[in-house]
Coordinates of C-alpha atoms and ligand atoms in Angstrom, one line a residue:
X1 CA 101.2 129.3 103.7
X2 CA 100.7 126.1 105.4
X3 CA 103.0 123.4 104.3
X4 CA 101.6 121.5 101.5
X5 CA 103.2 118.2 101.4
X6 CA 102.7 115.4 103.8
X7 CA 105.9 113.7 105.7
X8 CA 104.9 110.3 106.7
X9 CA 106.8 108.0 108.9
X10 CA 107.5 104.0 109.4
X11 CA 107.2 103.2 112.6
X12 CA 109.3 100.2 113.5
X13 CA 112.0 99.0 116.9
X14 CA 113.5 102.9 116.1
X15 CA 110.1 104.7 116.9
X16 CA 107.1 102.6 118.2
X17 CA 108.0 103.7 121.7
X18 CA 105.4 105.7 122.7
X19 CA 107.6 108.9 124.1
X20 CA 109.3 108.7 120.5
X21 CA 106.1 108.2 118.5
X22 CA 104.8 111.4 120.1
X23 CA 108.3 113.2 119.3
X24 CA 108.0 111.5 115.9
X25 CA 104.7 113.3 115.4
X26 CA 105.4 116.7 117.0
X27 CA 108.8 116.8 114.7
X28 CA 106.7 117.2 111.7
X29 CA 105.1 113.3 110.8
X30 CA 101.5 113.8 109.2
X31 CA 100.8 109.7 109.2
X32 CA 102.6 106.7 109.9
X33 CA 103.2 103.7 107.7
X34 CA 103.3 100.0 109.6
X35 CA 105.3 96.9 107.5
X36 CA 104.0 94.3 107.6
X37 CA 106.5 92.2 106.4
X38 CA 107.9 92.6 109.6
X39 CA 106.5 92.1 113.2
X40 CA 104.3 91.0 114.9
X41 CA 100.3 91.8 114.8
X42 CA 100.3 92.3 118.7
X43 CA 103.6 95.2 118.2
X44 CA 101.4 96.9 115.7
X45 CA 97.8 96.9 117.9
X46 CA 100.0 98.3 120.0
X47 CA 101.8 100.9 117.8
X48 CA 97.5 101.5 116.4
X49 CA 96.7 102.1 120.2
X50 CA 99.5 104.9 120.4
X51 CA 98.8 106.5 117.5
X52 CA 95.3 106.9 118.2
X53 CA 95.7 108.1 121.5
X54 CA 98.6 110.5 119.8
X55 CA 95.4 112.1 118.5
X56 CA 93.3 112.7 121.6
X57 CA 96.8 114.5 122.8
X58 CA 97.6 116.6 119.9
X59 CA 94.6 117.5 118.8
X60 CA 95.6 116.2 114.9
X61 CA 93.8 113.2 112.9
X62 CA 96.8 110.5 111.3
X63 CA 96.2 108.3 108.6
X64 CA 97.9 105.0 109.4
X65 CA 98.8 102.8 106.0
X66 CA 98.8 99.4 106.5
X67 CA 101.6 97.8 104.1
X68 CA 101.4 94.5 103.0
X69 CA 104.0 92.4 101.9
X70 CA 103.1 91.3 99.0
X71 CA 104.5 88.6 96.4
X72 CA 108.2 88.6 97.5
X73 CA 110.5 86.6 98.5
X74 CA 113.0 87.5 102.0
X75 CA 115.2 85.2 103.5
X76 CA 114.2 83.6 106.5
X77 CA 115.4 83.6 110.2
X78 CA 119.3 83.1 110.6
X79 CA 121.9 84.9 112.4
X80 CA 123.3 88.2 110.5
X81 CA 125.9 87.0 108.1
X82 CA 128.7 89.3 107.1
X83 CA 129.8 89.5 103.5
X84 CA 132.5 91.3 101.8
X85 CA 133.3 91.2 98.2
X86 CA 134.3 88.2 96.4
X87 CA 133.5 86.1 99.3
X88 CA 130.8 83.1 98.6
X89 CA 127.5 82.2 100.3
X90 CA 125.2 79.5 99.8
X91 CA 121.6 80.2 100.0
X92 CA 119.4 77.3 100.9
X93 CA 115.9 76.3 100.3
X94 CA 115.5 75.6 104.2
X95 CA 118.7 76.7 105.6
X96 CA 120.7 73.9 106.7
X97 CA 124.3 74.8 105.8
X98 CA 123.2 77.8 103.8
X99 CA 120.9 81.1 104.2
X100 CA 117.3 80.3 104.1
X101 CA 115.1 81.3 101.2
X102 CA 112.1 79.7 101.8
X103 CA 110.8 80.1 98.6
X104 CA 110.4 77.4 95.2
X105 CA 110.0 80.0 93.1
X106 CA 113.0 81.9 93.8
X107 CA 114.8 78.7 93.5
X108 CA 112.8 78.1 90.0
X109 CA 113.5 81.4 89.1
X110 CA 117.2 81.5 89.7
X111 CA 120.2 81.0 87.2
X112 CA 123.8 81.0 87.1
X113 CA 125.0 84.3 86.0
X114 CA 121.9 86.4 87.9
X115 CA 122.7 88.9 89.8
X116 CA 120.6 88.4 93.7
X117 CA 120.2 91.9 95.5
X118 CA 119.2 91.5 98.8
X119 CA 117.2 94.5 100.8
X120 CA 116.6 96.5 97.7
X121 CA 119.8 96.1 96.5
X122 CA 121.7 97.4 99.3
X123 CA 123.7 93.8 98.8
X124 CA 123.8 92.4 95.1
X125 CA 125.8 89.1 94.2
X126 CA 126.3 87.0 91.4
X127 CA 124.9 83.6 91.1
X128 CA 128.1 81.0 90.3
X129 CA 127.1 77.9 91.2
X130 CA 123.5 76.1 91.5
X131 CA 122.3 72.5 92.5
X132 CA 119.2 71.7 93.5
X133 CA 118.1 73.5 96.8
X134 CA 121.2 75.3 96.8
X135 CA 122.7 78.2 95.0
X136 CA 126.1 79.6 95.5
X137 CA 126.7 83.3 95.3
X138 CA 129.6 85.5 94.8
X139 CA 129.2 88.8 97.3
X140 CA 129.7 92.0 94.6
X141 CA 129.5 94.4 97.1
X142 CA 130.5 93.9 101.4
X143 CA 127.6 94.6 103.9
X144 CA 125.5 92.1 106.1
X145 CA 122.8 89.8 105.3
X146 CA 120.3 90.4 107.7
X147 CA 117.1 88.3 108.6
X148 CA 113.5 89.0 106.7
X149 CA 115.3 91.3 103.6
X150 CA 114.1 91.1 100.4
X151 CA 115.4 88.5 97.6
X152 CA 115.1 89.7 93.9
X153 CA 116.7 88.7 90.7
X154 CA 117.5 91.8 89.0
X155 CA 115.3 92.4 85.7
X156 CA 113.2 89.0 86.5
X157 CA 109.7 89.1 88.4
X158 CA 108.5 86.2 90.6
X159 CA 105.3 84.3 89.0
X160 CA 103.0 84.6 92.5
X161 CA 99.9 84.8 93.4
X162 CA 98.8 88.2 94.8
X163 CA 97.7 89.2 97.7
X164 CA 99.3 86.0 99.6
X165 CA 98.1 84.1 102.2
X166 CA 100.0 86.6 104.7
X167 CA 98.5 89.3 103.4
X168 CA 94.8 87.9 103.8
X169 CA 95.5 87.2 107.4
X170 CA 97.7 90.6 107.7
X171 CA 94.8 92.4 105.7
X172 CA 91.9 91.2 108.1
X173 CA 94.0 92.4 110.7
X174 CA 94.5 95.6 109.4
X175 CA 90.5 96.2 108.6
X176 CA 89.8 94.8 111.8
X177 CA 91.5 98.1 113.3
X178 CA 90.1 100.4 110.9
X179 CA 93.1 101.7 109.2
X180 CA 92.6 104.4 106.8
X181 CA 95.6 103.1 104.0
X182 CA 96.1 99.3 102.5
X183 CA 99.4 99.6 100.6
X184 CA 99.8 96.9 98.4
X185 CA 103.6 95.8 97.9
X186 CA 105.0 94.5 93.9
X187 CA 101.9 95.8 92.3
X188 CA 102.3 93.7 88.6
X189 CA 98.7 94.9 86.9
X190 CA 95.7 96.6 87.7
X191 CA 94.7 93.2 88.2
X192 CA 96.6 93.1 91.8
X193 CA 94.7 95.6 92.9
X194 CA 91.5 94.9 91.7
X195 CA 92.2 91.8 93.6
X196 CA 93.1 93.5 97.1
X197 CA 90.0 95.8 96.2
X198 CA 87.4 92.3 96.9
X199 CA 89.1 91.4 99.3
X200 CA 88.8 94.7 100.9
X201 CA 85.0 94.6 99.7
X202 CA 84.5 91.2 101.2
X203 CA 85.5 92.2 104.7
X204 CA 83.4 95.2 104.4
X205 CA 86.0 97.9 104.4
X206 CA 85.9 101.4 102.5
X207 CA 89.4 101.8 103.2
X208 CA 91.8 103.5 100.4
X209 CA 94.3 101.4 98.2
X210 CA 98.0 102.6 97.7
X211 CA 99.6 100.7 94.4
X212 CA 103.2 100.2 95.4
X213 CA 104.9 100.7 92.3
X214 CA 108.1 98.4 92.6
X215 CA 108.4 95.8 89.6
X216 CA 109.0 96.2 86.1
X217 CA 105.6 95.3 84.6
X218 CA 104.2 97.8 87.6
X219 CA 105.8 100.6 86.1
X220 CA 104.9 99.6 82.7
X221 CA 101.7 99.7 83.3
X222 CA 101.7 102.0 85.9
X223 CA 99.0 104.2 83.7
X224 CA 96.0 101.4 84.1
X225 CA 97.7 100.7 87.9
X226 CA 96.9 104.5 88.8
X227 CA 93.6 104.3 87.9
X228 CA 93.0 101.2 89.5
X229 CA 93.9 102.7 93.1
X230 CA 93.0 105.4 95.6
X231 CA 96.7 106.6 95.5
X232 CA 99.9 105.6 94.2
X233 CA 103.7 104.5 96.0
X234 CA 107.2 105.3 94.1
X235 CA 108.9 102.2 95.8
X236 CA 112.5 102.9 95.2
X237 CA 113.7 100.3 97.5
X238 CA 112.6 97.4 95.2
X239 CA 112.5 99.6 92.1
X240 CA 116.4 100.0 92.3
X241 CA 117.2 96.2 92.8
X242 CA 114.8 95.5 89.7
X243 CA 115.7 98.6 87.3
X244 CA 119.9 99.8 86.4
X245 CA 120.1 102.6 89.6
X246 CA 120.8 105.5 86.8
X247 CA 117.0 104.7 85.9
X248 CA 115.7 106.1 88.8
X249 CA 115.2 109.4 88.0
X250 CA 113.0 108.8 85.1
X251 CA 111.5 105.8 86.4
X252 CA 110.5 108.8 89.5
X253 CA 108.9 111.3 87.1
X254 CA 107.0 108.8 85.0
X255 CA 105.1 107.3 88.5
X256 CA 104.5 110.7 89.7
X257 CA 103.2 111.9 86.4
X258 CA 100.9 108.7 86.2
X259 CA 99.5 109.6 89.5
X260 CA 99.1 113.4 89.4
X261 CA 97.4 113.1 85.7
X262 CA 94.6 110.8 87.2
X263 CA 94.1 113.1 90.2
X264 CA 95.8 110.0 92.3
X265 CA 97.7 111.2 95.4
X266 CA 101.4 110.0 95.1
X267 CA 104.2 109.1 97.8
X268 CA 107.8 109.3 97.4
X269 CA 109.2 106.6 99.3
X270 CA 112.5 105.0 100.8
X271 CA 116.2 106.5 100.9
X272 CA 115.2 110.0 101.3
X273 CA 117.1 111.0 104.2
X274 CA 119.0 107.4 104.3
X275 CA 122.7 108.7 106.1
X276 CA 120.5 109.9 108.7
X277 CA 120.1 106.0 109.3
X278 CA 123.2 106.8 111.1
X279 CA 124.1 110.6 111.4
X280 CA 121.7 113.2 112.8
X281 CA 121.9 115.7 110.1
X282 CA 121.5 114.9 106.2
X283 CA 123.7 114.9 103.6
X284 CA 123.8 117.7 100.6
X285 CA 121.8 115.3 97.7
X286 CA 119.7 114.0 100.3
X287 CA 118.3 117.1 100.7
X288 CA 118.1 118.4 97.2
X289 CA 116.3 114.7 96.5
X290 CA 113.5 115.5 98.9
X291 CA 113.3 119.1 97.3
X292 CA 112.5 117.2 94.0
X293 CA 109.8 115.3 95.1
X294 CA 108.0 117.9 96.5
X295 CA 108.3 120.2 93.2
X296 CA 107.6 116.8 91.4
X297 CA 104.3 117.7 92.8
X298 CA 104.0 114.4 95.3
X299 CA 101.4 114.5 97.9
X300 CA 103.8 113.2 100.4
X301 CA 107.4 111.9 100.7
X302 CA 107.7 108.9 103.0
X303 CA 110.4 107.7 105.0
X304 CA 111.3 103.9 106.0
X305 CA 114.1 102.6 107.3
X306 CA 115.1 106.2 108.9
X307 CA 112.7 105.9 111.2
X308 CA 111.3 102.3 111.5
X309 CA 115.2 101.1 112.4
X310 CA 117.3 104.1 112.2
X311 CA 119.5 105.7 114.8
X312 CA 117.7 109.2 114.2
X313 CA 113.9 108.8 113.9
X314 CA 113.0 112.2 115.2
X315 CA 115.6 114.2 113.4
X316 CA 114.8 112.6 109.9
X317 CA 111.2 113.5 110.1
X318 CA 112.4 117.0 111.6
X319 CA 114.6 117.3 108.5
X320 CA 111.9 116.2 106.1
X321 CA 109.7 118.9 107.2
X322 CA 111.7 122.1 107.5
X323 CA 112.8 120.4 103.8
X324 CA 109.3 120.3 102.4
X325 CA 108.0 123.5 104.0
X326 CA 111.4 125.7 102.4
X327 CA 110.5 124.0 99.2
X328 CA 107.6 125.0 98.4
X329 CA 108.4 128.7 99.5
X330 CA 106.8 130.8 96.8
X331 CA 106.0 127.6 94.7
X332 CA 102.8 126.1 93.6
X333 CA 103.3 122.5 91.7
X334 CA 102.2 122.7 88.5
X335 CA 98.7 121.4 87.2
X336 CA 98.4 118.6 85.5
X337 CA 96.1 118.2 82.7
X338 CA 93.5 115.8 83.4
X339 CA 94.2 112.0 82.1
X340 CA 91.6 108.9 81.9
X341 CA 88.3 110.4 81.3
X342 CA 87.2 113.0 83.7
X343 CA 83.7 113.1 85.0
X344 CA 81.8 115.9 85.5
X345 CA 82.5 116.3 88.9
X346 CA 86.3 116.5 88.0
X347 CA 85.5 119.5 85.7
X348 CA 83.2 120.9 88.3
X349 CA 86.2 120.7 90.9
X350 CA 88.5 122.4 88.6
X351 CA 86.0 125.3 88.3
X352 CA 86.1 125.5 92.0
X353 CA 89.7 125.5 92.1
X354 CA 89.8 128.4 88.8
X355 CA 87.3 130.6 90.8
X356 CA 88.9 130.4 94.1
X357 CA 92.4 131.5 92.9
X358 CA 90.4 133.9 90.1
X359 CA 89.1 135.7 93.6
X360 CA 91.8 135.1 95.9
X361 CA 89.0 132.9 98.0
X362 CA 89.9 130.2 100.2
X363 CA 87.8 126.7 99.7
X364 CA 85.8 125.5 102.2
X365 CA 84.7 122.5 101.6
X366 CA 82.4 119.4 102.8
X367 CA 83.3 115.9 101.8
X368 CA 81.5 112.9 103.0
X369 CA 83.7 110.6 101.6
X370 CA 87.4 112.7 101.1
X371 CA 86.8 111.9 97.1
X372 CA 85.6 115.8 96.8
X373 CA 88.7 117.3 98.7
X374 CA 91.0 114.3 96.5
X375 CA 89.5 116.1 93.2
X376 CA 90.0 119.2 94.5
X377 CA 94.1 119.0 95.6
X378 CA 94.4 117.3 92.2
X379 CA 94.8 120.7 90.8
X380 CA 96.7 121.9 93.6
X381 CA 95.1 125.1 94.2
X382 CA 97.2 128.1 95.0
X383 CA 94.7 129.2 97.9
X384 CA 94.3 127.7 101.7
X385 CA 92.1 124.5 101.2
X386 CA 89.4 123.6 104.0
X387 CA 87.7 120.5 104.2
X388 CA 85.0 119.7 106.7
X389 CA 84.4 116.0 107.1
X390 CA 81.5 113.9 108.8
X391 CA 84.2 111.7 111.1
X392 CA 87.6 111.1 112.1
X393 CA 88.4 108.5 108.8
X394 CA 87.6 110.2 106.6
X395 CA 89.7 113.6 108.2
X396 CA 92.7 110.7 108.5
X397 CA 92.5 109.6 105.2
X398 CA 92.5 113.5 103.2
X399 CA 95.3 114.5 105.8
X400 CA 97.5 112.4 103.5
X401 CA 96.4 114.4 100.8
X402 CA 98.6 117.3 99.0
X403 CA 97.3 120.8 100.2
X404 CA 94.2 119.8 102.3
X405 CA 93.2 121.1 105.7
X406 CA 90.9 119.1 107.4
X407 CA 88.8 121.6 109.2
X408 CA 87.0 119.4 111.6
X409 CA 84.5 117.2 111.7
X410 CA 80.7 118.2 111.0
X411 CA 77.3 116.1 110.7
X412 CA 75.7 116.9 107.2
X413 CA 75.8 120.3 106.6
X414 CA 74.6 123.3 104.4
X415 CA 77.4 125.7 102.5
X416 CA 75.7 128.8 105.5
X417 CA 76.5 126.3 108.2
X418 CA 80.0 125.9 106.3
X419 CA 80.5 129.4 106.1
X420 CA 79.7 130.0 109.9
X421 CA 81.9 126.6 111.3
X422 CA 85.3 128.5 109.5
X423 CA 84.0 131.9 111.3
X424 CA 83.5 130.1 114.6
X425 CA 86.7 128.2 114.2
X426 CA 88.7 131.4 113.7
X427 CA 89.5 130.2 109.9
X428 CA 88.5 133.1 108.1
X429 CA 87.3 136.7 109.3
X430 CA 85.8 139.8 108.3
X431 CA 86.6 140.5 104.0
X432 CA 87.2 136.9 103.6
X433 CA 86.2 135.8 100.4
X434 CA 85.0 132.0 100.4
X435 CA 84.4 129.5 97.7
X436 CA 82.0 127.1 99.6
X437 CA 81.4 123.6 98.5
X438 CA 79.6 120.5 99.7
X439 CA 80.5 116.8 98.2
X440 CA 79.9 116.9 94.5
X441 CA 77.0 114.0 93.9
X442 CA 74.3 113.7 91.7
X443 CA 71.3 114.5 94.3
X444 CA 73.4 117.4 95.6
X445 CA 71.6 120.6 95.6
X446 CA 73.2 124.6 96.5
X447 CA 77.1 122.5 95.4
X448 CA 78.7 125.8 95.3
X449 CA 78.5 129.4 97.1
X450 CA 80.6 132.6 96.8
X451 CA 80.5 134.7 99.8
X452 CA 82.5 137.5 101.2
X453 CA 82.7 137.6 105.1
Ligands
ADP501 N1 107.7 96.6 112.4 C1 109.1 96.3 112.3 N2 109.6 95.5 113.2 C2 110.9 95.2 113.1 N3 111.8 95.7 112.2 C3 111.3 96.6 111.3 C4 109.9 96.9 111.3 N4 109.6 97.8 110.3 C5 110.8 98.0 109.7 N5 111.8 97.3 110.3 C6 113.3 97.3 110.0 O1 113.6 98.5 109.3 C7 114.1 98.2 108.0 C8 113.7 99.2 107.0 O2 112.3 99.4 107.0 P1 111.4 99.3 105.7 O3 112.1 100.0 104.5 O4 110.0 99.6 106.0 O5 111.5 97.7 105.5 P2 111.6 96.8 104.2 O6 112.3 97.6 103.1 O7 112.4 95.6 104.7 O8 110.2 96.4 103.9 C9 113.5 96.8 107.7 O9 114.3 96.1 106.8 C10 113.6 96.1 109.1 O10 114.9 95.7 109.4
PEP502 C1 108.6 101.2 100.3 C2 109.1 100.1 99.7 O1 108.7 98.8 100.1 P1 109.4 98.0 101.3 O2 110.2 98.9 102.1 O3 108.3 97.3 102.0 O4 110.2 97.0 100.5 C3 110.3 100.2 98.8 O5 110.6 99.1 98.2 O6 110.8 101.3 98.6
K503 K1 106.8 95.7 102.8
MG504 MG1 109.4 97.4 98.5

């Protein structure tokens, strides 16, 4: 049984070497994730360039998210401060004698008695003094404020405009290159996304939306979020400076619910592995956490600071895969009953999935578009998963996808020539029994074959 769940990597200083990136990819990475609330557009050509070319070499197709920063706030340039607790820091509008936050709002936002948590809370302080520009904090915890973290005020949201005007420029960027993923960071509504979805429209680009889930009103309406996007982000680095920590867990199962009950692949993101920042093999919790997001039932568990700046790139994604693939071990998620309407060719993809295990068949599938094999791995079938496609995006974009295996890439087909390109390709033999399905529209005739080889 092929390993189910997708490991995906951020590639950052850590791993956008192009002898890592390979080692990165060979270790187990089925995608790569690129911040853009850090670098620079001419690093991340670069880092596109590689992992194209990654392809050629491997023989493997990578979707590549594009992550956009989103309405935040993160201080500005400075030199690393060190904190430790009880010690004060000012935090200035434009720097000057303090920290830069070059933000109004934050400094409209911000009262005496908040608590501040800087890169997801890693750092928290207490607000004690405020004038003007300026705010004084009291350090809770020691660490070091670094350059470009993020700024929130625990249980408040910042009133901006969404996407920004970095994002516009970052998104025509990333369309530009023809990435398969925009991930869109502090999702508020399914108004946010809606949003990024003209842009998107406007520059002419059919590529797939990822709602980072990260803010409080996010995950209260995470329901009419999920149905809003292509796929869904847990984002437990902001979610655990905006929510109490012992949250999490709940706060976890309600956005991978949301998801899976829409049919919306779902990533598990940030912290998985996070002592392997430092140490080359990962602690006990660590690995039972990544155990629980793959029998969660998440399409794919992401990790970010392990390998964008971490000391151990290739081990964490190593980890993360021999992780994933013991999990699921004699384990098939559970299905999820169908949420927010489901069409016809949602039912009709369920029956596929019902007669395939029913037989013991493997599917091979054709989808023009990756929306067939999407509503197909929403019910996680039980039995190997084929899906032809008609180029390399749309094989990137459903190798993110729980289950899937992209098969190769095929002009327009009929369910004979799918039969014969698994043969040829040494995917099934002699007694096989095949389900075989093309793309599920309206003006599709001969949808569905059963055929032993
Ligand atoms: N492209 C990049 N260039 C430089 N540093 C990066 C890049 N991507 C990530 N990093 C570093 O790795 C850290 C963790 O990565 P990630 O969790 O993706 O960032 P963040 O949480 O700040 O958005 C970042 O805070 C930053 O210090
Ligand atoms: C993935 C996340 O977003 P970022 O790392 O960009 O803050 C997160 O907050 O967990
Ligand atoms: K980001
Ligand atoms: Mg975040």
């Amino acid at each position: 049984m092929t390993r189910r769940a997708r490991v995906l990597a951020t590639l950052g200083p850590a791993s956008d070497a192009p002898d890592v990136m390979e080692a990165v990819a060979a270790a187990g990475a089925d995608g790569f994730r690129l911040n853009f609330s850090h670098g620079t557009h001419e690093q991340k050509a670069a880092e596109i360039a590689g992992i194209r070319a990654l392809e050629e070499k491997l023989g493997r197709h990578f979707p590549i998210m594009g992550d956009l920063q989103g309405p935040t706030v993160r201080l500005g340039d400075f030199q690393p401060v060190q904190v430790s607790r009880g010690s004060r820091v000012t935090l200035a509008r434009d720097g000057g004698s303090g920290i830069p936050v070059p933000s109004d709002e934050f400094f409209r936002l911000v009262e005496v008695g908040d608590e501040v948590t800087f890169e997801g809370g890693r750092i928290a302080a207490r607000v004690v003094e405020r004038s003007g520009g300026t705010v004084v904090v009291e350090a809770l915890v020691e660490g070091t404020l670094a350059p470009r973290k993020t700024v929130a005020i625990r249980g408040k949201e910042y009133d901006l405009p969404s996407p920004t005007e970095k994002d516009m420029l970052d998104l025509k960027f990333i369309v530009e290159q023809g990435l398969e993923y925009v991930a869109l960071s502090f999702v508020r509504s399914r108004e946010d996304v809606r949003r990024l979805r003209e842009a998107l429209s406007e520059l002419g680009s059919d590529a797939w939306v990822i709602a980072k889930v990260e803010t409080i009103p996010g995950v209260e309406n995470v329901d009419s979020v999920a149905e809003e996007s292509d796929a869904v982000l847990v984002a437990r680095g902001d979610l655990g400076a905006k929510f109490p920590l012992e949250d999490m867990p709940f706060i976890q199962t309600r956005i991978v619910d949301a998801a899976r009950a829409r049919g919306r692949p779902v990533i598990v993101a940030t912290q998985l592995l996070d002592s392997m920042m430092e140490n080359p093999i990962p602690t006990r919790s660590e690995v039972v956490d990544v155990f629980t997001a793959v029998r969660d039932g998440a399409d794919a568990v992401l990790l970010t600071g392990e390998t964008a700046a971490g000391r151990h790139p290739v081990e964490s994604v190593e980890w993360a895969s021999r992780i994933v693939a013991r999990a699921e071990e004699g384990y098939a998620p559970r299905r999820m009953a169908m949420d927010g309407g489901t069409s016809i060719y949602d039912a009709f993809a369920l029956g596929v999935v019902e007669l395939a295990e029913s037989m013991g068949a493997k599917i091979v599938a054709y989808s023009r578009s990756g929306n067939t094999a999407r509503r197909i791995a929403r019910h996680r079938p039980s039995v190997d998963t084929y899906v032809f496609t008609p180029d390399a995006r749309t094989a990137r974009k459903i190798s993110l996808i729980w289950g899937v295996i992209p098969a190769g890439i095929l002009g327009a087909t009929d369910l004979e020539g799918l039969a014969n390109e698994v043969v040829r390709r040494g995917l099934a033999k002699e007694g096989d029994r095949l389900v075989l399905v093309r793309g599920v529209q309206k003006d599709t005739t001969d949808m569905l074959r059963v055929k032993v080889l």
